[in-house]
mmCIF file of N, CA and C in Angstrom:
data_model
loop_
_atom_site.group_PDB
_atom_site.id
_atom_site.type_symbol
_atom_site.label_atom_id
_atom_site.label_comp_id
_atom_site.label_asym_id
_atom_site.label_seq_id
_atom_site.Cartn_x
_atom_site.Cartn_y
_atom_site.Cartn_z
ATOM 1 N N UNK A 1323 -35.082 22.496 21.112
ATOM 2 C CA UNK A 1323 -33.889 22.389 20.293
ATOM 3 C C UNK A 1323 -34.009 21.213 19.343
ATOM 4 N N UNK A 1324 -33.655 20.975 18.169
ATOM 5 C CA UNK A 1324 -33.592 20.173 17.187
ATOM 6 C C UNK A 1324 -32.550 18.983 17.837
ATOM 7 N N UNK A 1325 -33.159 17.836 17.112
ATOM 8 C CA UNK A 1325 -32.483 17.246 17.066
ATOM 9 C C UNK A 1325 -30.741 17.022 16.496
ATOM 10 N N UNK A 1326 -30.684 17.498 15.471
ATOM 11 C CA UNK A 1326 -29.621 17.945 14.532
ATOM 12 C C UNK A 1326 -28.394 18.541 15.164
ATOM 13 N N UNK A 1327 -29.016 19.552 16.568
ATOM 14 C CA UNK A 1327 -28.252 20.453 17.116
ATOM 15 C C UNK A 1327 -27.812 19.640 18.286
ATOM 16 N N UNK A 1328 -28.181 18.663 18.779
ATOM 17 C CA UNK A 1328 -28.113 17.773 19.835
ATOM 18 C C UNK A 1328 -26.916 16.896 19.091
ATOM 19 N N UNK A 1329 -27.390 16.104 18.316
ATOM 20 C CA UNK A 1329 -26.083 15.268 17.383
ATOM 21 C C UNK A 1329 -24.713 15.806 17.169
ATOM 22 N N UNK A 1330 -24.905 17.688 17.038
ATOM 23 C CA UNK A 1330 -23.686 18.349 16.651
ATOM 24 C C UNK A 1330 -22.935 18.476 17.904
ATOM 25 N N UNK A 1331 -23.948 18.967 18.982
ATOM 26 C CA UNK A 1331 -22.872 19.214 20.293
ATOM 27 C C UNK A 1331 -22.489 17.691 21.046
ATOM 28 N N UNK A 1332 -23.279 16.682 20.980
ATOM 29 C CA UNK A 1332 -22.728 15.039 20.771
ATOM 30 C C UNK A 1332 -21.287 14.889 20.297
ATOM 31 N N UNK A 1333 -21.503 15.136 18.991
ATOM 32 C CA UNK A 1333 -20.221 15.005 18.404
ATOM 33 C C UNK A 1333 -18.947 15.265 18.425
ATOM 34 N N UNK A 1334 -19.220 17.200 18.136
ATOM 35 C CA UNK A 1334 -18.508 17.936 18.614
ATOM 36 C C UNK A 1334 -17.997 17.688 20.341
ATOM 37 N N UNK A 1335 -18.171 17.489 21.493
ATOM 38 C CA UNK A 1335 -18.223 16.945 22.733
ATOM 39 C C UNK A 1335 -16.656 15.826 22.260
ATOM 40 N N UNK A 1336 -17.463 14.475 21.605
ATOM 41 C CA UNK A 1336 -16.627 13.667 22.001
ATOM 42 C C UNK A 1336 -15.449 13.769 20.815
ATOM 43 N N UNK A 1337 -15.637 14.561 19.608
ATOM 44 C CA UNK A 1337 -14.275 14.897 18.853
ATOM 45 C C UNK A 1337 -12.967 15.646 20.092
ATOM 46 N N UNK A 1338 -13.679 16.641 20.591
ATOM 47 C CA UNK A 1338 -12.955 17.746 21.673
ATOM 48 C C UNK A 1338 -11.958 16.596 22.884
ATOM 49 N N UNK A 1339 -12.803 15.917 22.986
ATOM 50 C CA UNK A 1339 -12.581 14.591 24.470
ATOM 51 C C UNK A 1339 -11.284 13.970 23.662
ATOM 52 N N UNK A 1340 -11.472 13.488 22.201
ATOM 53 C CA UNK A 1340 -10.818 12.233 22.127
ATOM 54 C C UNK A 1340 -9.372 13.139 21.075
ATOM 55 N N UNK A 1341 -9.446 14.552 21.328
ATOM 56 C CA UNK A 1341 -8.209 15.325 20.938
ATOM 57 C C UNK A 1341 -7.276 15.639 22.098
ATOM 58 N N UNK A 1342 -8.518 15.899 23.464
ATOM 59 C CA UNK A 1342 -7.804 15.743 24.261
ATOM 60 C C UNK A 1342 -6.909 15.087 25.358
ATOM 61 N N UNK A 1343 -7.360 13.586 24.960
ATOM 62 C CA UNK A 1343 -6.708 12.611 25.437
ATOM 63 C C UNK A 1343 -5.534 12.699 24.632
ATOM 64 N N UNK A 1344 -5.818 12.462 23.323
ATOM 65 C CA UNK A 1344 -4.312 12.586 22.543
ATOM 66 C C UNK A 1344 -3.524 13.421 22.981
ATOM 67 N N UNK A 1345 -3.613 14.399 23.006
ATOM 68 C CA UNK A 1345 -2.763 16.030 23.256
ATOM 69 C C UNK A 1345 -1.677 15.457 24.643
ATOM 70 N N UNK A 1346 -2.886 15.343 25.898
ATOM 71 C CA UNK A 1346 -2.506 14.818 27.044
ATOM 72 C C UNK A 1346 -1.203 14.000 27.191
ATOM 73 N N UNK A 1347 -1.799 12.704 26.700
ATOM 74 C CA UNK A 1347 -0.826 11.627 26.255
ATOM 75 C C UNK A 1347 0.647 12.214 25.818
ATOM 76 N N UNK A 1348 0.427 12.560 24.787
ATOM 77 C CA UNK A 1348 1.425 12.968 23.645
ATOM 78 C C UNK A 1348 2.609 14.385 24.665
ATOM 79 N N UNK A 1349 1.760 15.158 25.254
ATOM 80 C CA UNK A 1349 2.369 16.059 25.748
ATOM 81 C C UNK A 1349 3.550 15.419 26.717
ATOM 82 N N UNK A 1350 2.860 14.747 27.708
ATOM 83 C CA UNK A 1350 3.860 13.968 28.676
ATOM 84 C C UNK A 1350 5.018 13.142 27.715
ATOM 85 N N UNK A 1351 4.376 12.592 26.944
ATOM 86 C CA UNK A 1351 5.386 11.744 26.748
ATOM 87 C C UNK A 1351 6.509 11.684 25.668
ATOM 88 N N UNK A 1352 6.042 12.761 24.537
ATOM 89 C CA UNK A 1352 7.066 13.220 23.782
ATOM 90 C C UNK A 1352 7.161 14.200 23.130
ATOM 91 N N UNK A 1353 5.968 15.167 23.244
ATOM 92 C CA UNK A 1353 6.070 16.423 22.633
ATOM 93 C C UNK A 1353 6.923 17.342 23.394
ATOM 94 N N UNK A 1354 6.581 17.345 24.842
ATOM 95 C CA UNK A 1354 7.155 18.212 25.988
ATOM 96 C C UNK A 1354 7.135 17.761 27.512
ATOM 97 N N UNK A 1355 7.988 16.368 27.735
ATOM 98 C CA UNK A 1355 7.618 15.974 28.744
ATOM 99 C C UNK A 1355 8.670 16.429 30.046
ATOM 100 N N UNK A 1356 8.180 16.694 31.345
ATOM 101 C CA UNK A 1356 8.941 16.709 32.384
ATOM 102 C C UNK A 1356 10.366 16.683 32.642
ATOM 103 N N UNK A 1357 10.519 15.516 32.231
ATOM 104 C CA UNK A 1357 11.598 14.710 32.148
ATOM 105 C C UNK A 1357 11.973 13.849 30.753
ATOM 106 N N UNK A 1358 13.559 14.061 30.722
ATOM 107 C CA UNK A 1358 14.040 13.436 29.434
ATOM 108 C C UNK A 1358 12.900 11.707 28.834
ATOM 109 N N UNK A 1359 12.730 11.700 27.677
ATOM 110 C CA UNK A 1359 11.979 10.172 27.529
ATOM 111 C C UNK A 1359 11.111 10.133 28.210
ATOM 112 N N UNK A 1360 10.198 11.305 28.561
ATOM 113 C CA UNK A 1360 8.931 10.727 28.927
ATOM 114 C C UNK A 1360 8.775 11.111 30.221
ATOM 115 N N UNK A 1361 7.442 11.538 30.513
ATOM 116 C CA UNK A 1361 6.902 11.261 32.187
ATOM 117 C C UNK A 1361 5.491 10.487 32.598
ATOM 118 N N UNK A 1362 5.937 10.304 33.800
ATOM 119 C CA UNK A 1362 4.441 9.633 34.082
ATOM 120 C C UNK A 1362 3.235 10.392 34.147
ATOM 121 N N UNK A 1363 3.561 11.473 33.800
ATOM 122 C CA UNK A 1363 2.259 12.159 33.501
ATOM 123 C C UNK A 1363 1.302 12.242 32.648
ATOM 124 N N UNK A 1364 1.732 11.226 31.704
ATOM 125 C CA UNK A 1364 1.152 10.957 30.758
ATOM 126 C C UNK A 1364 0.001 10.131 30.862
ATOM 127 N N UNK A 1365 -0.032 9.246 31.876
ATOM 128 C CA UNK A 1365 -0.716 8.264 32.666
ATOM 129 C C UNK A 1365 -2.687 9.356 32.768
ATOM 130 N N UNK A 1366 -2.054 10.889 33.129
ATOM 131 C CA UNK A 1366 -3.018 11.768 33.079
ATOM 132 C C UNK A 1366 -4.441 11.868 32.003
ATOM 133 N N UNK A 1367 -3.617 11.234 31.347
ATOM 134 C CA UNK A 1367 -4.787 10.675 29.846
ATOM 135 C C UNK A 1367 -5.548 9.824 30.297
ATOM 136 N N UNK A 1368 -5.573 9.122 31.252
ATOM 137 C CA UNK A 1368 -6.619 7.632 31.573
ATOM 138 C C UNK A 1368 -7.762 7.987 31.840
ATOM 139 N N UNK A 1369 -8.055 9.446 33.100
ATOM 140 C CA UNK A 1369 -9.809 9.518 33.631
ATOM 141 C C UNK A 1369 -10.369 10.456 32.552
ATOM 142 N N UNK A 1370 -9.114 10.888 31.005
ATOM 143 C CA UNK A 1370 -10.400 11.306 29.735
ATOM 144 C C UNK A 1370 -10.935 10.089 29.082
ATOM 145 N N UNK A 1371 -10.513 8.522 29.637
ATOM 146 C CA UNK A 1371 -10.951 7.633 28.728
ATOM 147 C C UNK A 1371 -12.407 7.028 29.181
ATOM 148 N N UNK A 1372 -12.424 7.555 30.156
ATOM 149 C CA UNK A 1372 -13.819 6.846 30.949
ATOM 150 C C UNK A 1372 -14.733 7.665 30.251
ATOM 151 N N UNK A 1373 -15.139 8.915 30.078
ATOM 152 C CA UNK A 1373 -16.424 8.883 29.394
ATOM 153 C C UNK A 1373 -16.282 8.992 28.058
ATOM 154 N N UNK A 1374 -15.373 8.556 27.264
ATOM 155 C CA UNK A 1374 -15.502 8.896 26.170
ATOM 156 C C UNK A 1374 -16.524 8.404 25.517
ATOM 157 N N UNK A 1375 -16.575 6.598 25.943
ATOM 158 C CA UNK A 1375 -17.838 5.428 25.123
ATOM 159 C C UNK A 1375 -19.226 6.425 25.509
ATOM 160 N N UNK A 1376 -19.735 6.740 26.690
ATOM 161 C CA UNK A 1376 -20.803 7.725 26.624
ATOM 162 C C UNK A 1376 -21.082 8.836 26.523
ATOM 163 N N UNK A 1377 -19.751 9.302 25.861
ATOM 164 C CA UNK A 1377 -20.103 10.570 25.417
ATOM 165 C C UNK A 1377 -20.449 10.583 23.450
ATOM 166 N N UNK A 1378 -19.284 9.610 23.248
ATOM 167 C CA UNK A 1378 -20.144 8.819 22.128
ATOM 168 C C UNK A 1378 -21.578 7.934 21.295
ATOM 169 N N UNK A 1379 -22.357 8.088 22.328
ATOM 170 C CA UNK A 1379 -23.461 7.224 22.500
ATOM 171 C C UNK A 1379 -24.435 8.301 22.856
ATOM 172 N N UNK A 1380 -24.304 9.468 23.782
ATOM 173 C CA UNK A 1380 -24.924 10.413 23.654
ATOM 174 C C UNK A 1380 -25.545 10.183 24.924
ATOM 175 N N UNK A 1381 -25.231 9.778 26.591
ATOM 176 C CA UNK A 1381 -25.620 9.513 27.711
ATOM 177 C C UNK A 1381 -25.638 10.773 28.152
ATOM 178 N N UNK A 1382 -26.792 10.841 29.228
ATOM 179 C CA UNK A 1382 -26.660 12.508 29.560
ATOM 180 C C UNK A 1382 -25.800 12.604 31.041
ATOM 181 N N UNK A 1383 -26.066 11.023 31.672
ATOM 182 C CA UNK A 1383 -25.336 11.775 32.657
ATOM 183 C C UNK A 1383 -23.746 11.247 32.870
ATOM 184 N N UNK A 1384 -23.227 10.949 31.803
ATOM 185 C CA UNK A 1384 -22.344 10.737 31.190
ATOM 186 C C UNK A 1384 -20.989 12.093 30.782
ATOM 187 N N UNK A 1385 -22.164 13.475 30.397
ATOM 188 C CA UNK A 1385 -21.681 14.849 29.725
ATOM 189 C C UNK A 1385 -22.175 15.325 31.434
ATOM 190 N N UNK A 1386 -23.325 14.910 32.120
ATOM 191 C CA UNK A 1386 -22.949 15.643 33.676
ATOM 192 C C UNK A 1386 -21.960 15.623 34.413
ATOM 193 N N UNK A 1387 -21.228 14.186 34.772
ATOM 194 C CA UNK A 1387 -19.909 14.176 35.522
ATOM 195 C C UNK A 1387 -19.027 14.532 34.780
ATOM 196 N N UNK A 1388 -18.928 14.142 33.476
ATOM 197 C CA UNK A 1388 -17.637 14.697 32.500
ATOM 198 C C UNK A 1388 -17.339 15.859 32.610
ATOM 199 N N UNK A 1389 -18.222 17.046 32.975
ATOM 200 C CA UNK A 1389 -18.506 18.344 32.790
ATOM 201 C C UNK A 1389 -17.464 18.842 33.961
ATOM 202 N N UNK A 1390 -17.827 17.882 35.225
ATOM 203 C CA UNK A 1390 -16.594 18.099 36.656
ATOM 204 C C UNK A 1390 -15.476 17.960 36.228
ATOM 205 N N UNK A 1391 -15.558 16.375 35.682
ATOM 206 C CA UNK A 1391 -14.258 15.422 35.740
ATOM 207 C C UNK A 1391 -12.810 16.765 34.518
ATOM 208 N N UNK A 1392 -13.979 17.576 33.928
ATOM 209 C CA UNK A 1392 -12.781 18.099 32.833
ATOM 210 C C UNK A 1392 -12.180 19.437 33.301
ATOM 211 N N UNK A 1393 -12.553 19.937 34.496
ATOM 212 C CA UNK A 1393 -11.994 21.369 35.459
ATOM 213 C C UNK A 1393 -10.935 21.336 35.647
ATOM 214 N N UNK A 1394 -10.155 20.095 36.436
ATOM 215 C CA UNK A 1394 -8.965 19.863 36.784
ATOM 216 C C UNK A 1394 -7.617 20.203 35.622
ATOM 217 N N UNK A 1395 -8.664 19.809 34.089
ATOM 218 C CA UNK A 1395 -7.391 20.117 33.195
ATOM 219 C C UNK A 1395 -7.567 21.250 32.377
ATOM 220 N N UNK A 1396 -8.865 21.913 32.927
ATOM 221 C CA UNK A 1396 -8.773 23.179 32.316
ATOM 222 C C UNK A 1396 -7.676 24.170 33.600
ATOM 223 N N UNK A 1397 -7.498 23.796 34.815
ATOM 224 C CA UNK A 1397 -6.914 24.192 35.992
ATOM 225 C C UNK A 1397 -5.280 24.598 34.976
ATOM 226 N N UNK A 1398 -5.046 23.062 34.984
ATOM 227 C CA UNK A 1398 -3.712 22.983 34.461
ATOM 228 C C UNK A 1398 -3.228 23.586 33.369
ATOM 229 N N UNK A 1399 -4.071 23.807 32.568
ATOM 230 C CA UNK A 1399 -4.350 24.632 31.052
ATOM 231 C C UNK A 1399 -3.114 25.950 31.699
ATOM 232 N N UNK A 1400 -4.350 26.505 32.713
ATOM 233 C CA UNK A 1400 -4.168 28.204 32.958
ATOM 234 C C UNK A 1400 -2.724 27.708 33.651
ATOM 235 N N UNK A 1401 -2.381 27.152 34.677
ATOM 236 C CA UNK A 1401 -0.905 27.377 35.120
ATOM 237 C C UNK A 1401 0.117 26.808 34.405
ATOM 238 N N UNK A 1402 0.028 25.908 33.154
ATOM 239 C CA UNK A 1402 1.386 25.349 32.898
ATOM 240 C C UNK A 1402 1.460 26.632 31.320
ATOM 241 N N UNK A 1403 0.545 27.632 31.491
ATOM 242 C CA UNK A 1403 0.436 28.687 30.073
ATOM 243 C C UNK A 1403 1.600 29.471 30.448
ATOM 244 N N UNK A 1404 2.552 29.250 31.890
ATOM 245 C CA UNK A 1404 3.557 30.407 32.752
ATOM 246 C C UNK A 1404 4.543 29.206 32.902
ATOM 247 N N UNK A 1405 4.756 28.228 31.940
ATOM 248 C CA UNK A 1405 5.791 27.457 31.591
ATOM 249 C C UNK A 1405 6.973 28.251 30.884
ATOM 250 N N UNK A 1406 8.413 27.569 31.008
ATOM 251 C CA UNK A 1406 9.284 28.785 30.189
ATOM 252 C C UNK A 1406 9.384 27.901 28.773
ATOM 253 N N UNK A 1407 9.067 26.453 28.572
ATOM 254 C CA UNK A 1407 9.262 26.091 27.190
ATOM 255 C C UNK A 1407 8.196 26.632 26.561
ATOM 256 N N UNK A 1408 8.766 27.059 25.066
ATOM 257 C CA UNK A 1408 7.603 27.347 24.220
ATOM 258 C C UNK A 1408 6.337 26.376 24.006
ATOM 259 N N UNK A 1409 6.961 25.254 23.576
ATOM 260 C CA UNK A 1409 6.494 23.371 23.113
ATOM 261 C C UNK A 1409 5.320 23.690 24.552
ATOM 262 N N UNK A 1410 5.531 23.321 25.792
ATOM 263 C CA UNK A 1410 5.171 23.272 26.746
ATOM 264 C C UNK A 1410 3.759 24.178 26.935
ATOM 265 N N UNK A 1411 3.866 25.412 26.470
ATOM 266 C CA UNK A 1411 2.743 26.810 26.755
ATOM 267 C C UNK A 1411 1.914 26.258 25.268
ATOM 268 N N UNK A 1412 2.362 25.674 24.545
ATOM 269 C CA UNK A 1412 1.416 25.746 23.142
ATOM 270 C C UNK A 1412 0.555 24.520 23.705
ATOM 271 N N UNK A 1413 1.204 23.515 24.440
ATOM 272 C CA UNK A 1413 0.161 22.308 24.391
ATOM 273 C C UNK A 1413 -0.657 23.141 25.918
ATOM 274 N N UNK A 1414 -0.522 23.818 26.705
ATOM 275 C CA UNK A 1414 -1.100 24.013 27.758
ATOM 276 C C UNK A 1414 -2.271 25.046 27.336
ATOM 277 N N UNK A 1415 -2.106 25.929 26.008
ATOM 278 C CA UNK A 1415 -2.980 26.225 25.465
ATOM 279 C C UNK A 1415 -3.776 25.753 24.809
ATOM 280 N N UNK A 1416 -3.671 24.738 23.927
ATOM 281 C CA UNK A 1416 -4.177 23.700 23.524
ATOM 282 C C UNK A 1416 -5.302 22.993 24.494
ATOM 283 N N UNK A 1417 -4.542 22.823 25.369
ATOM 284 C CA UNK A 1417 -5.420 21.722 26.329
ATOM 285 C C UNK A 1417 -6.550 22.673 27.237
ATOM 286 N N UNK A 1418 -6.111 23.603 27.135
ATOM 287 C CA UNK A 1418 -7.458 25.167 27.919
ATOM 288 C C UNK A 1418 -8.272 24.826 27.031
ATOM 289 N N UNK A 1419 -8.350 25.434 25.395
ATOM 290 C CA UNK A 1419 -9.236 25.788 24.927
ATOM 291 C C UNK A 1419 -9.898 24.055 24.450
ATOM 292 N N UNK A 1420 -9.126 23.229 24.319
ATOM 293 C CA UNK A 1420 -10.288 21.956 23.979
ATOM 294 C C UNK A 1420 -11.171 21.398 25.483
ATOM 295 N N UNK A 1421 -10.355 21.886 26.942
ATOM 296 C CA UNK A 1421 -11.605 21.022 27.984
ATOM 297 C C UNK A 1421 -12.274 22.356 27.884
ATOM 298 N N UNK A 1422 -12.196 23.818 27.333
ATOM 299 C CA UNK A 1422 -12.691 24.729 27.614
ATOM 300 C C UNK A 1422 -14.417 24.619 26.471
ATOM 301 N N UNK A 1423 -13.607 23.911 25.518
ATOM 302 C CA UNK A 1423 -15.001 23.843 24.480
ATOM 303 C C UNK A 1423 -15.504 22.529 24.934
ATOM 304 N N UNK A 1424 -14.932 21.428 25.321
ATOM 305 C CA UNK A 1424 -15.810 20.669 25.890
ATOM 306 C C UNK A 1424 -16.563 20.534 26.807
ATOM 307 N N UNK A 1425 -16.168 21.249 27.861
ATOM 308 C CA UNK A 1425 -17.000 21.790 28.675
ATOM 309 C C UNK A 1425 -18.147 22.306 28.221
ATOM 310 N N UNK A 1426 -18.340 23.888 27.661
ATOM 311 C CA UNK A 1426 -19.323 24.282 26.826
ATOM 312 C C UNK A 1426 -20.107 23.594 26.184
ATOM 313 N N UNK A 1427 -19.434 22.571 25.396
ATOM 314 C CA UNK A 1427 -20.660 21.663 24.590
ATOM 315 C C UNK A 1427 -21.006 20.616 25.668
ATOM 316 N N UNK A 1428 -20.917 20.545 26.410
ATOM 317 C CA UNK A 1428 -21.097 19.285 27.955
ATOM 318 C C UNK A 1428 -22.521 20.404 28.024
ATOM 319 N N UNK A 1429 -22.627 21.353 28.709
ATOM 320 C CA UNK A 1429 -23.440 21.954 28.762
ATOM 321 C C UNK A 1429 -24.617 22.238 27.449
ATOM 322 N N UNK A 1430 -23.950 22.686 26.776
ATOM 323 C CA UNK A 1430 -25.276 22.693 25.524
ATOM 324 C C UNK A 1430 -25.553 21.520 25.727
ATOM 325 N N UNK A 1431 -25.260 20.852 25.238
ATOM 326 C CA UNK A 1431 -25.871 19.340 25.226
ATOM 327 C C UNK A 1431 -26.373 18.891 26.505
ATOM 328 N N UNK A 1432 -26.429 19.025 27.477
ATOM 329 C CA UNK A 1432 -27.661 18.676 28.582
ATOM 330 C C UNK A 1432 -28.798 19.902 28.593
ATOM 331 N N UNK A 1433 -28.515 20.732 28.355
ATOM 332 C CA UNK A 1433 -29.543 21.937 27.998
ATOM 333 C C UNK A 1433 -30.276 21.152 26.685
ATOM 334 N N UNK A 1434 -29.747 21.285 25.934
ATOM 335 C CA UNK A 1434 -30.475 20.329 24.407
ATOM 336 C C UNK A 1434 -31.338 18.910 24.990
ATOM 337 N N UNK A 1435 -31.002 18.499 25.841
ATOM 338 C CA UNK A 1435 -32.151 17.330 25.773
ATOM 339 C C UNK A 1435 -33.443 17.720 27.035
ATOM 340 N N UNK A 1436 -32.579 18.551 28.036
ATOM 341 C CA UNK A 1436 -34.132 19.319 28.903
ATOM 342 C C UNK A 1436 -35.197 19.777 28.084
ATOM 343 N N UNK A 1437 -34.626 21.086 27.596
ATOM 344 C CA UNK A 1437 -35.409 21.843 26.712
ATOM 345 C C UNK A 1437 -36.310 20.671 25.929
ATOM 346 N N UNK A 1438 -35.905 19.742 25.309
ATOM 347 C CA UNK A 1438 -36.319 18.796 24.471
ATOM 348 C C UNK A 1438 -37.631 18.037 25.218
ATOM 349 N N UNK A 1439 -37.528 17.449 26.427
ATOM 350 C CA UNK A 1439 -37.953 16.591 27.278
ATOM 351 C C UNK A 1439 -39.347 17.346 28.148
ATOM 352 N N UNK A 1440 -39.164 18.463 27.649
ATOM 353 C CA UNK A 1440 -40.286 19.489 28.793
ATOM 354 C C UNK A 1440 -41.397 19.438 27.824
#
């Protein structure tokens, strides 16, 4: 695999990560939160901040645990999509399809540097 294509799923990776911290954040706390003014669920944004610096930098095993660490909110994706607020199902869709592509590029991108390394 090219280099070029490694940089893109790099990138692409930590653009996806650092939309979905926002989203996260933002969801709890004032787009559609729990509770009136906010919930502590917002707090939920903190374990996307740990790999972001190496997913930026391009660490591989950095996009290996990230690859776990991002299941839990693709989990949440699929059950809060059977929310009755509208606000609520748009960010839960939202938040599927960005750990859903980050995931994917978590994977290309450790495939991209094997292939590379053999």
């Amino acid at each position: 695999m090219s280099l070029a294509r490694r940089h893109f799923y790099r990138r692409a990776a930590a653009l996806c990560l650092s939309a979905l911290i926002v989203l996260t954040f933002l969801w709890e706390w004032q787009i559609a939160p729990l509770r009136l003014g906010g919930s502590w669920l917002a707090l939920k944004a903190l374990p996307l901040c740990l790999p972001l610096s190496g997913c930026l930098k391009g660490k591989v095993y950095t996009f290996q645990y990230s690859s776990m660490l991002i299941l839990p909110y693709m989990a949440e994706g699929v059950v809060r999509l059977a929310d009755v607020a509208p606000l609520s199902r748009l960010c839960a869709a939202l938040e599927l399809m960005l750990s859903l592509a980050f995931f994917v590029l978590c994977l290309l991108f450790i495939r991209s540097t094997r292939t590379s390394s053999s």
